[in-house]
Amino acid sequence: MTGNSCIVLPDDYKGYNLEFFCVPRHYEDSLESILIPSGLIQDRIERLARDIATNLGREPFAALCVLKGGYKFLADLLEKIKQCYRFSAVNSVPFSVDFIRLQSYEDDHSTGKVKVLGVDGLSFLQNKNVLVVEDIIDTGKTMQVLLEILEKEKPKSVKVASLFMKRTTVSSGFRPDYVGFEIPNKFIVGYALDYNEYFRDLNHVCVINEHGKEKYSKKNCKLSS
């Protein structure tokens, strides 16, 4: 189902049964369903890469990845952007990569406060085209804080690419320039999206179940970030 230039998963979308795909055995009892298989994720990223490369034209850009969940999306997206340039003699352009950390979640709840880490030394973004790469947009408030920070550096332009955007009644109304999937208001894990630092090693994007939330809650786990 397609709309607003992204794939929209309706609220009653159930995803796929775990038995149809391979997931790490240590997570089998902690997942409700596979929302988006890894192959579909890769195909969607390929199209996003083509759209971004087309829109940038011959303009160099700086990719700014939001850690930690965005690192896998960044790597796959940039690789596919390079492939687009490789087959276009006129559009090949250089790009740089940097990283930033934003923290607003504890377990599966937003704290309502945004902690910004690693923002020192962003003056190199001045007069540059910036592509912010994020894993998921929830309320949009966290991204708006980051965009306010970036605006102070006076970049030439800023575009946001997010692999997922969640439909929620508490949304600020912010919408990225590039969106892979619009999803229901469910807590997802996998493809580098975590729950207290777990599930990043899961290739598919899955819905965590209540047992998984309890099993990997901070009170039960001592895994450091």
PDB file of C-alpha atoms in Angstrom:
ATOM      1  CA  MET A   1       0.000   0.000   0.000  1.00  0.00           C
ATOM      2  CA  THR A   2       1.609   3.236  -1.122  1.00  0.00           C
ATOM      3  CA  GLY A   3       0.881   6.829  -0.184  1.00  0.00           C
ATOM      4  CA  ASN A   4       2.639  10.123   0.422  1.00  0.00           C
ATOM      5  CA  SER A   5       5.770   8.769  -1.341  1.00  0.00           C
ATOM      6  CA  CYS A   6       6.330   5.949   1.135  1.00  0.00           C
ATOM      7  CA  ILE A   7       5.019   2.475   1.906  1.00  0.00           C
ATOM      8  CA  VAL A   8       2.185   2.744   4.427  1.00  0.00           C
ATOM      9  CA  LEU A   9       1.424  -0.199   6.705  1.00  0.00           C
ATOM     10  CA  PRO A  10      -2.180   0.090   8.003  1.00  0.00           C
ATOM     11  CA  ASP A  11      -3.049  -0.148  11.698  1.00  0.00           C
ATOM     12  CA  ASP A  12      -4.499  -3.646  11.289  1.00  0.00           C
ATOM     13  CA  TYR A  13      -1.384  -4.949   9.522  1.00  0.00           C
ATOM     14  CA  LYS A  14      -0.171  -8.029  11.391  1.00  0.00           C
ATOM     15  CA  GLY A  15       3.068  -8.763   9.576  1.00  0.00           C
ATOM     16  CA  TYR A  16       4.406 -12.299   9.188  1.00  0.00           C
ATOM     17  CA  ASN A  17       4.528 -15.323  11.468  1.00  0.00           C
ATOM     18  CA  LEU A  18       7.986 -15.991  12.909  1.00  0.00           C
ATOM     19  CA  GLU A  19       7.963 -19.554  11.605  1.00  0.00           C
ATOM     20  CA  PHE A  20       8.251 -18.329   8.001  1.00  0.00           C
ATOM     21  CA  PHE A  21      11.628 -16.626   8.535  1.00  0.00           C
ATOM     22  CA  CYS A  22      14.900 -17.183  10.357  1.00  0.00           C
ATOM     23  CA  VAL A  23      15.449 -15.194  13.561  1.00  0.00           C
ATOM     24  CA  PRO A  24      18.135 -15.667  16.227  1.00  0.00           C
ATOM     25  CA  ARG A  25      17.020 -18.406  18.614  1.00  0.00           C
ATOM     26  CA  HIS A  26      17.632 -16.219  21.655  1.00  0.00           C
ATOM     27  CA  TYR A  27      14.903 -13.827  20.469  1.00  0.00           C
ATOM     28  CA  GLU A  28      12.237 -16.313  19.365  1.00  0.00           C
ATOM     29  CA  ASP A  29      10.218 -16.051  22.601  1.00  0.00           C
ATOM     30  CA  SER A  30      10.447 -12.248  22.657  1.00  0.00           C
ATOM     31  CA  LEU A  31       8.895 -11.338  19.308  1.00  0.00           C
ATOM     32  CA  GLU A  32       5.260 -10.973  18.350  1.00  0.00           C
ATOM     33  CA  SER A  33       5.713 -10.959  14.561  1.00  0.00           C
ATOM     34  CA  ILE A  34       7.982  -9.945  11.705  1.00  0.00           C
ATOM     35  CA  LEU A  35       6.666  -6.577  10.578  1.00  0.00           C
ATOM     36  CA  ILE A  36       9.026  -6.057   7.618  1.00  0.00           C
ATOM     37  CA  PRO A  37      11.378  -8.772   6.265  1.00  0.00           C
ATOM     38  CA  SER A  38      14.981  -7.792   5.582  1.00  0.00           C
ATOM     39  CA  GLY A  39      14.667  -8.266   1.814  1.00  0.00           C
ATOM     40  CA  LEU A  40      11.833  -5.749   1.578  1.00  0.00           C
ATOM     41  CA  ILE A  41      13.860  -3.299   3.667  1.00  0.00           C
ATOM     42  CA  GLN A  42      16.782  -3.538   1.245  1.00  0.00           C
ATOM     43  CA  ASP A  43      14.593  -3.044  -1.815  1.00  0.00           C
ATOM     44  CA  ARG A  44      12.966   0.023  -0.270  1.00  0.00           C
ATOM     45  CA  ILE A  45      16.366   1.509   0.641  1.00  0.00           C
ATOM     46  CA  GLU A  46      17.498   1.037  -2.952  1.00  0.00           C
ATOM     47  CA  ARG A  47      14.610   3.193  -4.159  1.00  0.00           C
ATOM     48  CA  LEU A  48      15.285   5.835  -1.491  1.00  0.00           C
ATOM     49  CA  ALA A  49      18.925   5.934  -2.606  1.00  0.00           C
ATOM     50  CA  ARG A  50      17.867   6.507  -6.207  1.00  0.00           C
ATOM     51  CA  ASP A  51      15.511   9.331  -5.210  1.00  0.00           C
ATOM     52  CA  ILE A  52      18.174  11.008  -3.071  1.00  0.00           C
ATOM     53  CA  ALA A  53      20.870  10.732  -5.752  1.00  0.00           C
ATOM     54  CA  THR A  54      18.473  12.136  -8.368  1.00  0.00           C
ATOM     55  CA  ASN A  55      17.479  15.081  -6.179  1.00  0.00           C
ATOM     56  CA  LEU A  56      21.043  15.930  -5.183  1.00  0.00           C
ATOM     57  CA  GLY A  57      22.171  15.994  -8.790  1.00  0.00           C
ATOM     58  CA  ARG A  58      25.840  17.017  -8.859  1.00  0.00           C
ATOM     59  CA  GLU A  59      25.823  18.571  -5.386  1.00  0.00           C
ATOM     60  CA  PRO A  60      28.282  17.145  -2.815  1.00  0.00           C
ATOM     61  CA  PHE A  61      26.728  16.412   0.591  1.00  0.00           C
ATOM     62  CA  ALA A  62      27.507  15.582   4.196  1.00  0.00           C
ATOM     63  CA  ALA A  63      25.712  12.568   5.669  1.00  0.00           C
ATOM     64  CA  LEU A  64      24.978  12.947   9.385  1.00  0.00           C
ATOM     65  CA  CYS A  65      23.944   9.666  10.987  1.00  0.00           C
ATOM     66  CA  VAL A  66      21.865   9.558  14.162  1.00  0.00           C
ATOM     67  CA  LEU A  67      23.318   6.812  16.358  1.00  0.00           C
ATOM     68  CA  LYS A  68      22.925   4.168  17.385  1.00  0.00           C
ATOM     69  CA  GLY A  69      19.924   2.887  15.477  1.00  0.00           C
ATOM     70  CA  GLY A  70      20.741   4.669  12.236  1.00  0.00           C
ATOM     71  CA  TYR A  71      24.132   3.110  11.546  1.00  0.00           C
ATOM     72  CA  LYS A  72      22.882   0.131   9.521  1.00  0.00           C
ATOM     73  CA  PHE A  73      20.483   2.261   7.481  1.00  0.00           C
ATOM     74  CA  LEU A  74      23.311   4.718   6.826  1.00  0.00           C
ATOM     75  CA  ALA A  75      25.699   2.008   5.617  1.00  0.00           C
ATOM     76  CA  ASP A  76      23.159   0.411   3.286  1.00  0.00           C
ATOM     77  CA  LEU A  77      21.805   3.733   2.032  1.00  0.00           C
ATOM     78  CA  LEU A  78      25.221   5.182   1.191  1.00  0.00           C
ATOM     79  CA  GLU A  79      26.301   1.977  -0.519  1.00  0.00           C
ATOM     80  CA  LYS A  80      23.222   2.106  -2.731  1.00  0.00           C
ATOM     81  CA  ILE A  81      23.724   5.827  -3.405  1.00  0.00           C
ATOM     82  CA  LYS A  82      27.259   5.004  -4.552  1.00  0.00           C
ATOM     83  CA  GLN A  83      25.830   2.350  -6.862  1.00  0.00           C
ATOM     84  CA  CYS A  84      23.520   4.968  -8.368  1.00  0.00           C
ATOM     85  CA  TYR A  85      26.479   7.266  -8.995  1.00  0.00           C
ATOM     86  CA  ARG A  86      28.553   4.415 -10.378  1.00  0.00           C
ATOM     87  CA  PHE A  87      26.164   3.966 -13.276  1.00  0.00           C
ATOM     88  CA  SER A  88      25.794   7.691 -13.957  1.00  0.00           C
ATOM     89  CA  ALA A  89      28.812   9.404 -15.466  1.00  0.00           C
ATOM     90  CA  VAL A  90      27.479  12.915 -14.815  1.00  0.00           C
ATOM     91  CA  ASN A  91      26.173  12.603 -11.252  1.00  0.00           C
ATOM     92  CA  SER A  92      29.093  11.140  -9.291  1.00  0.00           C
ATOM     93  CA  VAL A  93      29.748  13.384  -6.283  1.00  0.00           C
ATOM     94  CA  PRO A  94      31.845  13.232  -3.116  1.00  0.00           C
ATOM     95  CA  PHE A  95      30.251  13.006   0.322  1.00  0.00           C
ATOM     96  CA  SER A  96      31.431  13.015   3.925  1.00  0.00           C
ATOM     97  CA  VAL A  97      30.073  11.116   6.930  1.00  0.00           C
ATOM     98  CA  ASP A  98      29.702  12.088  10.579  1.00  0.00           C
ATOM     99  CA  PHE A  99      27.707  10.901  13.581  1.00  0.00           C
ATOM    100  CA  ILE A 100      25.519  12.264  16.350  1.00  0.00           C
ATOM    101  CA  ARG A 101      23.638  10.654  19.253  1.00  0.00           C
ATOM    102  CA  LEU A 102      20.184  11.624  20.469  1.00  0.00           C
ATOM    103  CA  GLN A 103      18.622   9.888  23.461  1.00  0.00           C
ATOM    104  CA  SER A 104      14.968  10.093  24.461  1.00  0.00           C
ATOM    105  CA  TYR A 105      13.891   6.518  25.353  1.00  0.00           C
ATOM    106  CA  GLU A 106      14.036   4.359  28.456  1.00  0.00           C
ATOM    107  CA  ASP A 107      12.726   0.828  27.891  1.00  0.00           C
ATOM    108  CA  ASP A 108       9.778   1.360  25.487  1.00  0.00           C
ATOM    109  CA  HIS A 109       8.741   4.804  26.762  1.00  0.00           C
ATOM    110  CA  SER A 110       9.856   8.237  25.644  1.00  0.00           C
ATOM    111  CA  THR A 111      11.160  10.254  28.588  1.00  0.00           C
ATOM    112  CA  GLY A 112       9.996  13.481  26.965  1.00  0.00           C
ATOM    113  CA  LYS A 113      13.516  14.875  27.333  1.00  0.00           C
ATOM    114  CA  VAL A 114      16.062  14.820  24.525  1.00  0.00           C
ATOM    115  CA  LYS A 115      19.709  14.255  25.364  1.00  0.00           C
ATOM    116  CA  VAL A 116      22.022  15.377  22.577  1.00  0.00           C
ATOM    117  CA  LEU A 117      25.462  13.774  22.514  1.00  0.00           C
ATOM    118  CA  GLY A 118      28.376  14.308  20.173  1.00  0.00           C
ATOM    119  CA  VAL A 119      27.401  17.713  18.766  1.00  0.00           C
ATOM    120  CA  ASP A 120      30.740  19.452  19.274  1.00  0.00           C
ATOM    121  CA  GLY A 121      32.503  20.544  16.151  1.00  0.00           C
ATOM    122  CA  LEU A 122      29.663  20.646  13.633  1.00  0.00           C
ATOM    123  CA  SER A 123      30.873  23.918  12.141  1.00  0.00           C
ATOM    124  CA  PHE A 124      32.175  21.952   9.145  1.00  0.00           C
ATOM    125  CA  LEU A 125      28.530  21.694   8.007  1.00  0.00           C
ATOM    126  CA  GLN A 126      28.431  25.396   7.188  1.00  0.00           C
ATOM    127  CA  ASN A 127      27.364  26.015   3.573  1.00  0.00           C
ATOM    128  CA  LYS A 128      27.031  22.269   2.940  1.00  0.00           C
ATOM    129  CA  ASN A 129      24.118  20.124   1.855  1.00  0.00           C
ATOM    130  CA  VAL A 130      23.355  17.944   4.870  1.00  0.00           C
ATOM    131  CA  LEU A 131      21.547  14.605   4.714  1.00  0.00           C
ATOM    132  CA  VAL A 132      20.430  13.537   8.190  1.00  0.00           C
ATOM    133  CA  VAL A 133      19.999   9.762   8.349  1.00  0.00           C
ATOM    134  CA  GLU A 134      17.683   8.481  11.091  1.00  0.00           C
ATOM    135  CA  ASP A 135      16.269   5.041  11.838  1.00  0.00           C
ATOM    136  CA  ILE A 136      12.786   6.037  13.016  1.00  0.00           C
ATOM    137  CA  ILE A 137      10.716   9.179  13.556  1.00  0.00           C
ATOM    138  CA  ASP A 138       8.298   8.775  16.475  1.00  0.00           C
ATOM    139  CA  THR A 139       6.823  12.036  17.762  1.00  0.00           C
ATOM    140  CA  GLY A 140       9.254  14.073  15.654  1.00  0.00           C
ATOM    141  CA  LYS A 141      10.280  16.210  18.625  1.00  0.00           C
ATOM    142  CA  THR A 142      13.755  14.696  18.846  1.00  0.00           C
ATOM    143  CA  MET A 143      14.479  15.435  15.201  1.00  0.00           C
ATOM    144  CA  GLN A 144      13.189  18.987  15.562  1.00  0.00           C
ATOM    145  CA  VAL A 145      15.728  19.551  18.349  1.00  0.00           C
ATOM    146  CA  LEU A 146      18.503  18.300  16.098  1.00  0.00           C
ATOM    147  CA  LEU A 147      17.377  20.484  13.186  1.00  0.00           C
ATOM    148  CA  GLU A 148      17.448  23.529  15.469  1.00  0.00           C
ATOM    149  CA  ILE A 149      21.026  22.675  16.390  1.00  0.00           C
ATOM    150  CA  LEU A 150      22.018  22.222  12.749  1.00  0.00           C
ATOM    151  CA  GLU A 151      20.382  25.494  11.716  1.00  0.00           C
ATOM    152  CA  LYS A 152      22.844  27.352  13.932  1.00  0.00           C
ATOM    153  CA  GLU A 153      25.684  26.007  11.771  1.00  0.00           C
ATOM    154  CA  LYS A 154      24.138  27.670   8.681  1.00  0.00           C
ATOM    155  CA  PRO A 155      24.220  24.729   6.250  1.00  0.00           C
ATOM    156  CA  LYS A 156      23.321  25.252   2.592  1.00  0.00           C
ATOM    157  CA  SER A 157      20.435  22.785   2.921  1.00  0.00           C
ATOM    158  CA  VAL A 158      19.213  20.052   5.273  1.00  0.00           C
ATOM    159  CA  LYS A 159      17.218  16.983   4.251  1.00  0.00           C
ATOM    160  CA  VAL A 160      16.124  14.153   6.542  1.00  0.00           C
ATOM    161  CA  ALA A 161      15.905  10.505   5.501  1.00  0.00           C
ATOM    162  CA  SER A 162      14.207   8.155   7.959  1.00  0.00           C
ATOM    163  CA  LEU A 163      13.648   4.477   7.271  1.00  0.00           C
ATOM    164  CA  PHE A 164      10.543   4.393   9.475  1.00  0.00           C
ATOM    165  CA  MET A 165       7.941   6.910  10.578  1.00  0.00           C
ATOM    166  CA  LYS A 166       5.465   5.910  13.267  1.00  0.00           C
ATOM    167  CA  ARG A 167       1.850   7.054  13.277  1.00  0.00           C
ATOM    168  CA  THR A 168       1.075   8.396  16.728  1.00  0.00           C
ATOM    169  CA  THR A 169      -1.464  10.758  18.252  1.00  0.00           C
ATOM    170  CA  VAL A 170       1.348  12.693  19.959  1.00  0.00           C
ATOM    171  CA  SER A 171       3.165  13.501  16.710  1.00  0.00           C
ATOM    172  CA  SER A 172       4.540  17.020  16.387  1.00  0.00           C
ATOM    173  CA  GLY A 173       3.594  16.978  12.711  1.00  0.00           C
ATOM    174  CA  PHE A 174       7.185  16.713  11.516  1.00  0.00           C
ATOM    175  CA  ARG A 175       7.659  14.618   8.385  1.00  0.00           C
ATOM    176  CA  PRO A 176      11.039  13.663   6.885  1.00  0.00           C
ATOM    177  CA  ASP A 177      11.935  14.461   3.307  1.00  0.00           C
ATOM    178  CA  TYR A 178      12.500  10.770   2.588  1.00  0.00           C
ATOM    179  CA  VAL A 179      10.574   7.985   4.338  1.00  0.00           C
ATOM    180  CA  GLY A 180      10.903   4.262   3.817  1.00  0.00           C
ATOM    181  CA  PHE A 181       7.870   2.946   5.694  1.00  0.00           C
ATOM    182  CA  GLU A 182       5.051   4.541   7.644  1.00  0.00           C
ATOM    183  CA  ILE A 183       4.150   2.078  10.398  1.00  0.00           C
ATOM    184  CA  PRO A 184       1.474   1.635  13.093  1.00  0.00           C
ATOM    185  CA  ASN A 185       2.133   2.767  16.650  1.00  0.00           C
ATOM    186  CA  LYS A 186       4.032  -0.352  17.704  1.00  0.00           C
ATOM    187  CA  PHE A 187       7.430  -0.710  19.334  1.00  0.00           C
ATOM    188  CA  ILE A 188       9.709  -2.273  16.733  1.00  0.00           C
ATOM    189  CA  VAL A 189      13.156  -3.825  16.999  1.00  0.00           C
ATOM    190  CA  GLY A 190      15.707  -5.203  14.573  1.00  0.00           C
ATOM    191  CA  TYR A 191      17.777  -3.813  11.719  1.00  0.00           C
ATOM    192  CA  ALA A 192      19.827  -1.956  14.376  1.00  0.00           C
ATOM    193  CA  LEU A 193      16.749  -0.668  16.251  1.00  0.00           C
ATOM    194  CA  ASP A 194      17.135  -1.731  19.857  1.00  0.00           C
ATOM    195  CA  TYR A 195      15.341  -2.321  23.098  1.00  0.00           C
ATOM    196  CA  ASN A 196      17.857  -1.480  25.848  1.00  0.00           C
ATOM    197  CA  GLU A 197      20.703  -2.320  23.435  1.00  0.00           C
ATOM    198  CA  TYR A 198      19.313  -5.748  22.473  1.00  0.00           C
ATOM    199  CA  PHE A 199      17.893  -6.826  19.074  1.00  0.00           C
ATOM    200  CA  ARG A 200      20.363  -4.798  17.002  1.00  0.00           C
ATOM    201  CA  ASP A 201      21.634  -8.146  15.650  1.00  0.00           C
ATOM    202  CA  LEU A 202      18.196  -8.988  14.216  1.00  0.00           C
ATOM    203  CA  ASN A 203      18.009  -8.506  10.431  1.00  0.00           C
ATOM    204  CA  HIS A 204      14.213  -8.270  10.125  1.00  0.00           C
ATOM    205  CA  VAL A 205      12.146  -5.508  11.702  1.00  0.00           C
ATOM    206  CA  CYS A 206       9.904  -7.137  14.290  1.00  0.00           C
ATOM    207  CA  VAL A 207       7.334  -6.230  16.920  1.00  0.00           C
ATOM    208  CA  ILE A 208       8.553  -7.026  20.423  1.00  0.00           C
ATOM    209  CA  ASN A 209       6.071  -8.817  22.704  1.00  0.00           C
ATOM    210  CA  GLU A 210       5.357  -8.187  26.388  1.00  0.00           C
ATOM    211  CA  HIS A 211       7.581 -11.076  27.471  1.00  0.00           C
ATOM    212  CA  GLY A 212      10.458  -9.560  25.518  1.00  0.00           C
ATOM    213  CA  LYS A 213       9.933  -6.142  27.107  1.00  0.00           C
ATOM    214  CA  GLU A 214      10.074  -7.709  30.550  1.00  0.00           C
ATOM    215  CA  LYS A 215      12.975 -10.041  29.749  1.00  0.00           C
ATOM    216  CA  TYR A 216      15.155  -7.259  28.368  1.00  0.00           C
ATOM    217  CA  SER A 217      14.020  -4.422  30.622  1.00  0.00           C
ATOM    218  CA  LYS A 218      16.713  -2.432  32.390  1.00  0.00           C
ATOM    219  CA  LYS A 219      15.739  -3.871  35.757  1.00  0.00           C
ATOM    220  CA  ASN A 220      16.426  -7.394  34.461  1.00  0.00           C
ATOM    221  CA  CYS A 221      19.447  -6.688  32.271  1.00  0.00           C
ATOM    222  CA  LYS A 222      22.820  -5.175  33.007  1.00  0.00           C
ATOM    223  CA  LEU A 223      24.065  -4.854  29.426  1.00  0.00           C
ATOM    224  CA  SER A 224      25.920  -1.563  29.113  1.00  0.00           C
ATOM    225  CA  SER A 225      25.391   0.773  26.155  1.00  0.00           C
TER     226      SER A 225
END
